[in-house]
Amino acid sequence: MTSSSKLPKRKFDVVIIGAGGSGMRASLQLARAGLNVAVLSKVFPTRSHTVAAQGGIGAALGNMSEDNWHYHFYDTVKGGDWLGDQDAIEYMCREAPKVVYDLEHMGMPFDRNPDGTIYQRPFGGHTANYGEKSVQRACAAADRTGHAMLHTLYQQNVKEKTSFFVEWLAMDLIRNEAGDVVGVTAIEMETGDVHIFEAKTTMLATGGAGRIFAASTNAYINTGDGLGMAARAGIPLEDMEFWQFHPTGVAGAGVLLTEGCRGEGAILRNSTGERFMERYAPAYKDLAPRDYVSRCMDQEIKEGRGCGPNKDYINLDMTHLGAETIMKRLPSVFEIGHNFANVDITKESIPVVPTIHYQMGGIPTNIHGQVVTQNDANESVIVNGLYAVGECSCVSVHGGNRLGTNSLLDLLVFGRAAGNHIVENNSSLTHTGLPENAADATLARIARLDEATDGEYAQDVANDIRTAMQKYAGVFRTQAIMDEGVAKIAELRLRVNKIGLKDKSRIFNTARIEALEVENLIEAAEATIVSAAARRESRGAHSVDDYGDTPEHPNGRNDDEWHKHTLWHKEGNRLSYKPVQMKPLTVESIPLTVRTF
Ligand SMILES: Cc1cc2nc3c(=O)[nH]c(=O)nc-3n(C[C@H](O)[C@H](O)[C@H](O)COP(=O)(O)OP(=O)(O)OC[C@H]3O[C@@H](n4cnc5c(N)ncnc54)[C@H](O)[C@@H]3O)c2cc1C
């Protein structure tokens, strides 16, 4: 085995792993300040999953209806079923207009109103006057908002001379004896060589792990690598039981139809043609938060009112919007209907089912993006040298359920905040040197794969993980199913350890990359199922049949015992908990209340 000291090394002020919206918003801030910054990505930056975001970015600009950030703050706390940290939520909602105008000034091609202001559409769970009426808060570029945003950020980074390392797979964080993070190891896909990136600051911006599920709206690259890296480095993962099912994935295909469809007026109908959401959510109707709409759809299907020959999907009806609005506001949705369901959405309804979409949990951070762990007194302690932003992180603005448009916002607000915080502190930081064993763990992982003469095929194990997660951690959970899932995932971990590689070649060996990714999938999957089985209540997206609506625990939520964040630790496969931050930065706290729809 090669030793760590012989590997090629590079030195930067900051190394960011991930070129999605969050990574590139942070790198832009750093490059503009003159820092030497490298961004690593498995794919060309503009192919990161952010490019697929359709609907919009939430910000209380008030361009089209009365709005202010206090309403946005309230909606986000309530939408997250009071599990979000109110300091971080306040910060995000207050900063929202600023980061959107920043983007506008960078040249982001937003849709426009006749008066020249940014076009905003309604979105699920977003209201004015504390739930009284719907509001137009989602800043949109047709149904290609993420595409426009990612290209804008990439162009700005090129201008500021950010160094991109494209088609590199970051593998493991390097921690020194003091526990500080001093860099990362990465494999160059083209050559198969392992390199060491030494950095004063390392940032994880690796996106979500939606590919731990079989039916997912997520890109194939969303394998939760940052979660795996953090878990292997001894950092716990927060609130991983909370996974969002998006109500409108194309049935059978998984491809997303943005909530912007319902924002523009689309309606969900059951087999009798009924607009059933009026019955479940008289106030919000089709624009209730995603966890609730998904559960209502599932309920309709369970009660025999699903559509189609097998009564197993719901119809999304956009025919009344008119071809002109559809082609102007939802052109990609029109194409998706045609390509993935063979449906002309201007003339007929399209079959949809709730589909895995987003992880609310992730690597715990504070509002500067610094990764934190808990000490023995359960106080947050900063991990020096490590930041996390975007979907892989959990600053906990989304709590138990994210509102649509709040993720793109989270990327921009906390990407920028982390960048600013690093710039402020960079002059007092130094390269402290690499430990002798910097890459030993990485080299051992690769050596194991190279030495295995037989073993399991990585894709088979990955598929079994996905099928298991779909079955044991779905929209509706039961205690028995989750308990069974814990045992099943533990068995699958043993199989991950036995993965072998038939093709040992080095040049662009995608089988090796996939095998390494499965080692990340299993961390995200185990964190999810173990955290879920332990939470004995229903809250947000974590809905368990055994914990239903009772007078004592409305909606099945049990605040006395479970109003707290979960932390899953890889070592010992154990859990601990930390309090929810109920104190905002400047305004009054929104006290725990029963969530109504
Ligand atoms: C179909 C779809 C539509 C959506 N629509 C919206 C919307 O309208 N509004 C909204 O607010 N949210 C939306 N979301 C959610 C939102 O888009 C995502 O949460 C967000 O874009 C994630 O951004 P990110 O920067 O965290 O990571 P990503 O954009 O996922 O990027 C991750 C980056 O990390 C890199 N990476 C990962 N692992 C490694 C590794 N080991 N080594 C090197 N590089 C690595 C990848 O190459 C990539 O560059 C949508 C999500 C999906 C899937």
XYZ file of C-alpha atoms and ligand atoms in Angstrom:
650
model
C 0.000 0.000 0.000
C 1.275 3.518 -0.843
C 1.935 5.568 2.286
C 0.247 8.895 2.981
C 3.548 10.782 2.743
C 4.099 9.764 -0.896
C 0.788 11.074 -2.206
C 0.565 14.264 -4.293
C -0.455 17.250 -2.164
C -2.025 20.615 -2.816
C -2.537 23.537 -0.432
C -5.422 26.025 -0.351
C -6.896 28.500 2.099
C -10.248 26.788 1.660
C -11.327 23.541 0.001
C -15.042 23.176 -0.723
C -16.463 19.792 -1.589
C -19.454 20.357 -3.828
C -20.225 22.767 -6.670
C -23.985 23.045 -6.169
C -25.725 26.272 -5.196
C -24.392 26.253 -1.636
C -20.767 25.420 -2.486
C -20.589 27.955 -5.286
C -22.286 30.716 -3.270
C -19.662 30.188 -0.553
C -16.727 29.953 -3.000
C -17.837 33.163 -4.682
C -17.699 35.048 -1.408
C -14.213 33.645 -0.713
C -12.781 34.190 -4.195
C -14.070 37.770 -4.237
C -12.167 38.410 -0.997
C -8.976 37.125 -2.629
C -8.736 33.787 -0.817
C -7.181 30.811 -2.551
C -10.189 28.495 -2.922
C -10.638 25.085 -4.546
C -14.026 23.526 -5.321
C -14.183 19.760 -5.916
C -17.074 18.142 -7.737
C -18.007 14.672 -8.950
C -19.583 16.246 -12.028
C -19.249 19.457 -14.039
C -20.437 22.221 -11.627
C -23.570 23.108 -13.584
C -24.695 19.467 -13.482
C -25.033 19.488 -9.682
C -28.556 18.700 -8.482
C -29.328 22.385 -7.864
C -29.720 22.626 -11.639
C -32.906 20.541 -11.361
C -34.684 22.934 -8.978
C -37.765 24.211 -10.705
C -40.195 26.183 -8.572
C -38.459 29.119 -6.948
C -36.555 30.835 -4.137
C -38.546 32.075 -1.127
C -38.088 35.710 -0.131
C -40.587 38.203 1.280
C -40.060 40.854 -1.408
C -43.756 41.710 -1.473
C -43.672 42.400 -5.217
C -47.102 40.969 -5.952
C -48.911 40.709 -2.622
C -48.421 42.156 0.841
C -45.564 40.352 2.606
C -42.771 40.763 5.160
C -40.106 38.478 6.648
C -42.013 38.011 9.928
C -44.708 36.093 8.020
C -42.025 33.998 6.288
C -40.430 33.312 9.685
C -43.750 32.193 11.157
C -44.569 29.933 8.169
C -41.156 28.267 8.348
C -41.386 27.568 12.098
C -44.906 26.169 11.700
C -44.116 24.264 8.493
C -41.213 22.560 10.291
C -43.596 21.464 13.088
C -41.582 23.495 15.630
C -38.428 21.408 15.251
C -36.487 24.180 13.458
C -34.086 26.404 15.408
C -35.693 29.837 15.575
C -32.421 31.803 15.596
C -31.386 30.243 12.272
C -34.885 30.641 10.812
C -35.008 34.314 11.712
C -31.588 34.851 10.164
C -32.588 33.071 6.944
C -35.889 34.889 6.463
C -34.390 38.314 7.214
C -31.476 37.821 4.846
C -33.680 36.372 2.076
C -34.416 39.584 0.130
C -30.698 40.523 0.231
C -29.476 37.263 -1.309
C -32.153 37.357 -4.001
C -31.262 40.943 -4.975
C -27.570 39.895 -4.976
C -28.434 37.223 -7.524
C -30.453 39.706 -9.559
C -27.435 42.030 -9.671
C -25.240 39.136 -10.813
C -27.509 38.779 -13.843
C -29.884 35.987 -12.808
C -32.662 35.909 -15.466
C -35.725 35.994 -13.190
C -39.194 36.219 -14.753
C -40.469 39.798 -14.561
C -43.710 41.605 -13.741
C -44.904 44.351 -16.073
C -43.380 46.929 -13.673
C -39.962 45.247 -13.969
C -39.890 43.651 -10.510
C -39.152 39.931 -9.949
C -42.102 37.597 -10.620
C -43.244 35.644 -7.523
C -45.658 32.703 -7.373
C -47.586 31.153 -4.456
C -46.099 28.002 -2.858
C -47.183 25.419 -0.282
C -47.351 26.577 3.332
C -46.365 30.181 2.511
C -48.932 32.672 3.819
C -49.493 36.310 4.665
C -50.655 37.548 8.031
C -49.798 34.363 9.956
C -51.749 31.797 8.010
C -54.646 34.033 7.000
C -54.175 34.036 3.246
C -51.881 32.755 0.534
C -48.945 34.902 -0.524
C -46.761 35.180 -3.637
C -43.246 34.656 -2.253
C -41.439 32.242 -4.607
C -39.046 34.176 -6.893
C -38.962 32.237 -10.128
C -37.308 31.929 -13.498
C -40.123 29.986 -15.254
C -39.767 26.404 -13.927
C -35.990 26.474 -14.315
C -35.029 28.538 -11.286
C -32.198 26.244 -10.118
C -30.799 26.084 -13.633
C -30.691 29.860 -13.911
C -29.233 30.214 -10.433
C -26.490 27.614 -10.828
C -25.334 29.018 -14.166
C -25.287 32.537 -12.721
C -23.158 31.394 -9.778
C -20.805 29.393 -11.988
C -20.199 32.341 -14.309
C -19.422 34.611 -11.358
C -16.977 32.046 -9.952
C -15.190 31.759 -13.288
C -14.891 35.537 -13.322
C -13.390 35.530 -9.811
C -10.957 32.694 -10.704
C -12.176 30.002 -8.301
C -10.186 26.777 -8.964
C -12.507 23.909 -9.933
C -11.511 20.242 -9.713
C -14.087 18.512 -11.878
C -14.701 14.750 -11.707
C -12.930 14.327 -8.411
C -14.433 12.231 -5.614
C -13.635 13.529 -2.139
C -13.226 10.535 0.144
C -12.317 11.298 3.753
C -11.802 14.280 6.033
C -8.360 14.588 7.605
C -8.406 15.381 11.330
C -5.223 16.052 13.329
C -4.527 14.967 16.899
C -6.368 17.963 18.326
C -9.432 16.918 16.337
C -9.187 19.891 13.947
C -10.010 19.268 10.295
C -6.937 20.084 8.166
C -8.007 18.909 4.734
C -9.475 16.110 2.705
C -8.412 13.176 0.535
C -9.813 12.824 -2.969
C -9.537 10.481 -5.919
C -9.120 11.886 -9.418
C -11.535 9.839 -11.532
C -9.547 10.226 -14.739
C -6.406 8.603 -13.301
C -7.629 6.792 -10.188
C -4.896 8.567 -8.173
C -5.457 9.679 -4.586
C -4.427 13.240 -3.718
C -4.338 15.184 -0.466
C -5.874 18.665 -0.287
C -4.525 20.546 2.692
C -6.627 23.505 3.803
C -7.018 25.947 6.661
C -10.746 25.443 6.216
C -12.643 22.552 4.656
C -16.301 22.882 3.704
C -18.802 20.145 2.944
C -21.422 21.156 0.353
C -22.174 17.721 -1.045
C -25.976 17.975 -1.303
C -28.572 15.410 -0.261
C -28.634 11.636 0.050
C -31.971 11.115 -1.742
C -30.545 8.099 -3.534
C -30.839 5.976 -0.393
C -34.455 5.512 -1.571
C -35.611 3.541 -4.624
C -38.102 6.110 -5.933
C -36.503 9.538 -5.752
C -36.622 12.904 -7.488
C -32.890 13.203 -6.852
C -29.951 12.967 -9.273
C -27.961 9.718 -9.266
C -24.986 11.563 -7.763
C -26.935 12.368 -4.563
C -25.402 9.573 -2.527
C -24.821 11.467 0.724
C -21.027 11.526 0.483
C -20.632 14.428 2.904
C -22.733 12.577 5.484
C -20.535 9.495 5.089
C -17.368 11.576 5.407
C -18.635 13.353 8.516
C -19.858 10.125 10.124
C -16.531 8.356 9.502
C -14.710 11.356 11.011
C -16.690 10.987 14.247
C -19.206 13.781 13.637
C -22.838 12.966 14.473
C -25.720 13.427 12.004
C -28.763 15.448 13.097
C -32.497 14.722 12.589
C -31.961 12.134 9.879
C -35.410 10.590 10.457
C -36.990 13.555 8.686
C -37.251 12.930 4.928
C -39.573 14.874 2.688
C -41.849 13.130 0.209
C -42.777 15.529 -2.575
C -46.469 15.081 -3.439
C -45.999 15.265 -7.195
C -43.401 12.900 -8.600
C -44.469 11.435 -11.970
C -45.969 8.007 -11.130
C -43.612 5.218 -12.144
C -40.799 7.589 -13.175
C -39.970 9.561 -10.005
C -39.243 12.737 -11.982
C -40.428 15.848 -10.159
C -43.285 18.106 -11.187
C -42.648 21.314 -9.268
C -44.997 22.547 -6.574
C -45.008 25.636 -8.803
C -47.667 23.757 -10.812
C -50.034 24.035 -7.861
C -48.631 27.532 -7.235
C -49.912 28.443 -10.697
C -53.288 26.819 -9.927
C -53.000 23.060 -10.633
C -55.384 20.813 -8.665
C -55.019 17.306 -7.213
C -57.974 15.018 -8.009
C -58.920 11.503 -6.929
C -60.653 8.824 -9.033
C -64.043 10.530 -8.646
C -62.567 13.785 -9.934
C -62.940 15.358 -6.491
C -60.565 18.138 -5.411
C -59.966 16.235 -2.174
C -57.507 18.667 -0.576
C -60.432 21.015 0.107
C -61.704 18.374 2.507
C -58.396 17.859 4.359
C -57.089 21.431 4.380
C -59.921 23.945 3.964
C -57.550 26.889 4.386
C -54.480 25.832 2.372
C -56.211 23.406 -0.047
C -53.705 22.115 -2.652
C -51.036 24.397 -1.249
C -50.819 22.787 2.187
C -47.268 21.871 3.280
C -45.738 18.854 1.542
C -45.770 16.371 4.399
C -49.504 16.877 4.837
C -50.440 16.762 1.135
C -48.390 13.548 0.713
C -50.212 11.903 3.600
C -53.621 12.981 2.261
C -52.803 11.524 -1.166
C -51.720 8.282 0.439
C -54.935 8.212 2.435
C -57.043 8.651 -0.723
C -55.197 5.755 -2.373
C -55.560 3.579 0.743
C -59.313 4.248 0.852
C -59.726 3.114 -2.757
C -59.997 6.512 -4.439
C -56.684 6.274 -6.289
C -56.752 6.694 -10.075
C -55.861 4.317 -12.894
C -56.463 0.586 -13.357
C -54.658 -0.257 -10.105
C -56.022 2.761 -8.215
C -52.480 3.584 -7.177
C -51.910 7.203 -8.162
C -53.513 10.675 -8.004
C -54.192 12.980 -10.946
C -52.643 16.432 -11.170
C -54.930 18.572 -13.293
C -53.532 21.649 -15.060
C -55.866 21.689 -18.054
C -57.769 24.755 -16.826
C -54.591 26.895 -16.726
C -54.536 27.236 -20.492
C -51.723 26.400 -22.902
C -50.362 29.952 -22.876
C -49.747 30.080 -19.101
C -48.336 26.558 -19.127
C -45.861 27.318 -21.899
C -44.813 30.583 -20.260
C -44.589 29.544 -16.607
C -44.142 25.755 -16.738
C -42.377 24.882 -19.990
C -40.203 22.125 -18.456
C -43.227 20.551 -16.783
C -44.841 20.370 -20.221
C -41.746 18.576 -21.552
C -41.576 16.219 -18.565
C -45.258 15.302 -19.076
C -44.568 14.495 -22.682
C -41.307 12.598 -22.134
C -41.987 10.691 -18.915
C -45.769 10.121 -18.868
C -46.749 10.503 -22.528
C -49.291 13.129 -21.459
C -50.081 16.533 -22.954
C -50.646 18.465 -19.717
C -52.524 21.229 -21.524
C -55.210 18.655 -22.413
C -55.175 15.880 -19.767
C -54.249 15.217 -16.135
C -50.911 13.667 -15.256
C -50.513 10.726 -12.802
C -48.473 11.569 -9.685
C -47.413 9.894 -6.411
C -45.521 11.151 -3.340
C -41.809 10.638 -4.054
C -38.686 11.053 -1.884
C -37.286 14.505 -2.422
C -35.278 16.111 0.379
C -33.466 15.419 3.635
C -34.275 17.842 6.428
C -31.438 16.507 8.609
C -27.683 16.491 8.080
C -24.372 17.630 9.524
C -25.053 19.908 12.521
C -23.893 23.528 12.119
C -24.390 26.961 13.641
C -25.587 29.983 11.635
C -22.042 30.692 10.397
C -21.920 27.226 8.817
C -19.389 25.943 11.368
C -19.865 22.254 12.155
C -20.714 21.633 15.805
C -20.792 18.612 18.083
C -21.985 18.376 21.692
C -19.742 18.138 24.770
C -20.520 16.118 27.910
C -22.646 18.981 29.258
C -24.626 18.885 25.960
C -23.295 22.289 24.893
C -22.403 22.876 21.238
C -18.667 22.789 20.504
C -17.172 23.946 17.205
C -15.139 21.504 15.123
C -12.204 23.732 14.096
C -11.556 23.931 10.374
C -14.846 22.388 9.222
C -17.939 24.022 7.737
C -21.027 22.508 6.101
C -23.645 24.234 3.951
C -26.623 23.291 1.784
C -28.695 20.141 1.878
C -25.948 18.048 3.545
C -25.991 20.410 6.526
C -28.510 20.870 9.307
C -28.467 24.404 10.681
C -32.024 23.396 11.317
C -34.077 25.918 9.433
C -36.382 23.220 8.030
C -37.112 21.359 11.266
C -39.365 18.359 10.657
C -40.582 19.448 7.220
C -39.171 21.945 4.705
C -41.372 24.468 2.925
C -40.862 24.578 -0.839
C -38.425 27.323 -1.997
C -36.655 27.387 1.363
C -33.826 25.132 0.202
C -32.512 27.347 -2.582
C -32.798 30.142 -0.046
C -30.882 28.133 2.570
C -28.053 27.527 0.035
C -27.704 31.230 -0.717
C -28.073 32.578 2.818
C -25.811 30.100 4.578
C -23.369 29.709 1.658
C -22.814 33.459 1.811
C -22.754 33.558 5.636
C -20.162 30.765 5.813
C -18.055 32.510 3.174
C -18.166 35.775 5.106
C -17.294 34.070 8.379
C -14.262 32.353 6.853
C -13.079 35.604 5.249
C -13.329 37.376 8.632
C -11.265 34.688 10.344
C -8.858 33.591 7.619
C -6.029 35.951 8.569
C -5.788 34.389 12.030
C -5.653 30.845 10.604
C -2.553 28.941 9.473
C -1.847 25.623 7.793
C -1.042 23.526 10.844
C 0.461 20.605 8.902
C -0.848 17.172 8.078
C -0.757 14.216 10.434
C 1.493 11.364 9.262
C -1.442 9.062 8.719
C -3.420 11.715 6.765
C -4.628 9.364 4.025
C -4.282 5.967 5.694
C -8.015 5.402 6.104
C -8.646 6.339 2.474
C -5.849 4.122 1.171
C -7.143 1.241 3.282
C -10.627 1.624 1.758
C -9.192 1.473 -1.745
C -6.806 -1.377 -0.904
C -9.671 -3.451 0.463
C -11.566 -3.113 -2.808
C -8.424 -3.876 -4.833
C -7.519 -6.921 -2.793
C -10.991 -8.511 -2.641
C -10.826 -11.465 -5.029
C -14.574 -11.981 -5.000
C -17.446 -10.304 -3.205
C -20.744 -8.587 -3.738
C -21.485 -6.367 -6.707
C -21.793 -2.750 -5.467
C -24.929 -2.049 -7.516
C -26.760 -5.050 -6.036
C -26.042 -3.898 -2.494
C -26.988 -0.297 -3.364
C -30.280 -1.438 -4.889
C -31.080 -3.548 -1.847
C -30.392 -0.584 0.448
C -32.781 1.527 -1.666
C -35.528 -1.075 -1.709
C -35.205 -1.562 2.045
C -35.363 2.159 2.795
C -38.395 2.552 0.560
C -40.138 -0.237 2.441
C -39.084 0.531 6.009
C -38.928 4.341 6.027
C -41.770 5.405 3.673
C -44.470 8.119 3.862
C -46.430 6.234 6.521
C -44.287 4.440 9.058
C -45.196 1.961 11.783
C -43.065 1.106 14.789
C -42.891 -2.556 13.770
C -41.827 -1.743 10.187
C -39.115 0.647 11.351
C -37.812 -1.845 13.928
C -37.600 -4.461 11.191
C -35.794 -1.899 9.025
C -33.117 -1.374 11.677
C -32.237 -5.077 11.544
C -32.371 -5.139 7.756
C -30.010 -2.172 7.353
C -27.592 -3.688 9.878
C -27.469 -6.808 7.665
C -26.898 -4.641 4.608
C -23.955 -2.939 6.323
C -22.253 -6.324 6.609
C -22.783 -6.783 2.872
C -21.306 -3.341 2.140
C -18.119 -4.512 3.881
C -17.938 -7.426 1.468
C -18.245 -5.512 -1.796
C -15.651 -6.635 -4.345
C -14.480 -5.152 -7.641
C -14.112 -7.296 -10.718
C -12.560 -4.513 -12.767
C -9.512 -3.207 -10.882
C -8.388 -0.772 -13.588
C -7.643 2.783 -12.509
C -8.539 5.007 -15.449
C -12.148 6.264 -15.214
C -13.207 3.166 -13.327
C -16.787 4.153 -12.489
C -17.384 0.808 -10.760
C -14.778 1.772 -8.152
C -16.442 5.167 -7.665
C -19.853 3.530 -7.190
C -18.448 1.062 -4.678
C -16.982 3.966 -2.693
C -20.320 5.801 -2.855
C -22.156 2.794 -1.384
C -19.982 3.221 1.721
C -21.647 6.648 2.072
C -25.178 5.428 1.278
C -25.055 2.981 4.150
C -24.140 5.703 6.673
C -27.077 7.879 5.563
C -29.431 4.883 5.535
C -28.448 3.616 8.971
C -28.600 7.110 10.483
C -32.116 7.470 9.033
C -33.618 4.187 10.134
C -32.060 4.129 13.603
C -33.106 7.746 14.306
C -36.611 7.064 12.939
C -37.228 3.900 14.937
C -36.253 5.701 18.134
C -38.580 8.728 17.699
C -41.844 7.558 19.237
C -44.140 10.304 18.006
C -45.374 11.809 14.735
C -43.896 15.186 13.766
C -43.551 16.847 10.366
C -42.532 14.319 7.746
C -41.980 11.583 10.359
C -45.494 10.160 10.478
C -45.988 6.923 12.409
C -49.324 5.069 12.442
C -48.791 3.964 16.046
C -48.608 7.607 17.160
C -51.834 9.084 15.808
C -53.985 12.048 16.760
C -55.135 11.963 20.432
C -56.477 14.719 22.733
C -53.250 14.472 24.718
C -51.010 14.474 21.620
C -52.726 16.340 18.747
C -51.445 15.119 15.344
C -49.464 12.488 17.281
C -46.869 15.052 18.342
C -45.461 14.528 21.823
C -43.629 17.702 22.826
C -43.006 16.672 26.428
C -40.782 13.804 25.383
C -39.749 14.488 21.804
C -39.349 18.204 21.251
C -35.605 17.730 20.649
C -33.077 17.138 17.878
C -31.745 13.639 17.288
C -27.998 13.059 16.890
C -26.876 9.735 15.381
C -23.302 8.659 16.083
C -21.673 6.111 13.788
C -19.412 4.883 16.557
C -21.537 2.451 18.512
C -24.531 3.165 16.233
C -25.972 5.197 19.109
C -28.220 8.243 19.538
C -28.118 11.327 21.701
C -30.362 14.390 21.729
C -30.012 18.163 21.952
C -32.538 20.911 22.641
C -34.355 22.875 19.938
C -33.372 26.571 19.911
C -36.682 28.316 20.595
C -35.111 31.768 21.024
C -34.867 33.793 17.814
C -32.175 36.491 17.426
C -34.242 39.661 17.846
C -37.964 38.913 17.726
C -40.281 37.027 20.041
C -40.288 33.252 20.009
C -43.185 31.461 18.321
C -44.372 29.175 21.108
C -45.211 25.501 20.561
C -48.714 25.269 19.104
C -50.753 22.533 17.462
C -50.195 22.621 13.700
C -53.406 23.299 11.779
C -54.028 23.211 8.029
C -35.906 17.935 -8.788
C -35.684 18.896 -7.657
C -36.320 20.138 -7.665
C -36.118 21.029 -6.610
N -36.743 22.260 -6.633
C -36.500 23.142 -5.641
C -37.062 24.458 -5.673
O -37.742 24.858 -6.612
N -36.806 25.296 -4.642
C -36.032 24.930 -3.587
O -35.837 25.737 -2.686
N -35.475 23.701 -3.542
C -35.680 22.812 -4.546
N -35.097 21.568 -4.486
C -34.133 21.275 -3.430
C -32.796 21.936 -3.764
O -32.656 22.028 -5.152
C -31.615 21.166 -3.202
O -31.802 20.934 -1.842
C -30.337 21.961 -3.384
O -30.185 22.349 -4.737
C -29.087 21.241 -2.936
O -27.985 22.079 -3.191
P -26.565 21.787 -2.583
O -25.687 22.945 -2.906
O -26.681 21.411 -1.167
O -26.065 20.491 -3.353
P -26.170 19.969 -4.884
O -26.685 20.988 -5.823
O -26.855 18.660 -4.815
O -24.649 19.759 -5.232
C -23.822 18.811 -4.571
C -22.424 18.948 -5.103
O -21.550 18.127 -4.356
C -20.709 17.407 -5.215
N -20.296 16.189 -4.506
C -21.053 15.323 -3.799
N -20.289 14.356 -3.274
C -19.015 14.629 -3.641
C -17.767 13.996 -3.425
N -17.643 12.891 -2.704
N -16.663 14.536 -3.982
C -16.731 15.669 -4.745
N -17.891 16.306 -4.965
C -19.013 15.793 -4.427
C -21.542 17.177 -6.448
O -20.722 16.880 -7.562
C -22.241 18.528 -6.568
O -21.403 19.447 -7.197
C -35.285 20.672 -5.534
C -34.649 19.439 -5.537
C -34.857 18.552 -6.577
C -34.179 17.201 -6.504
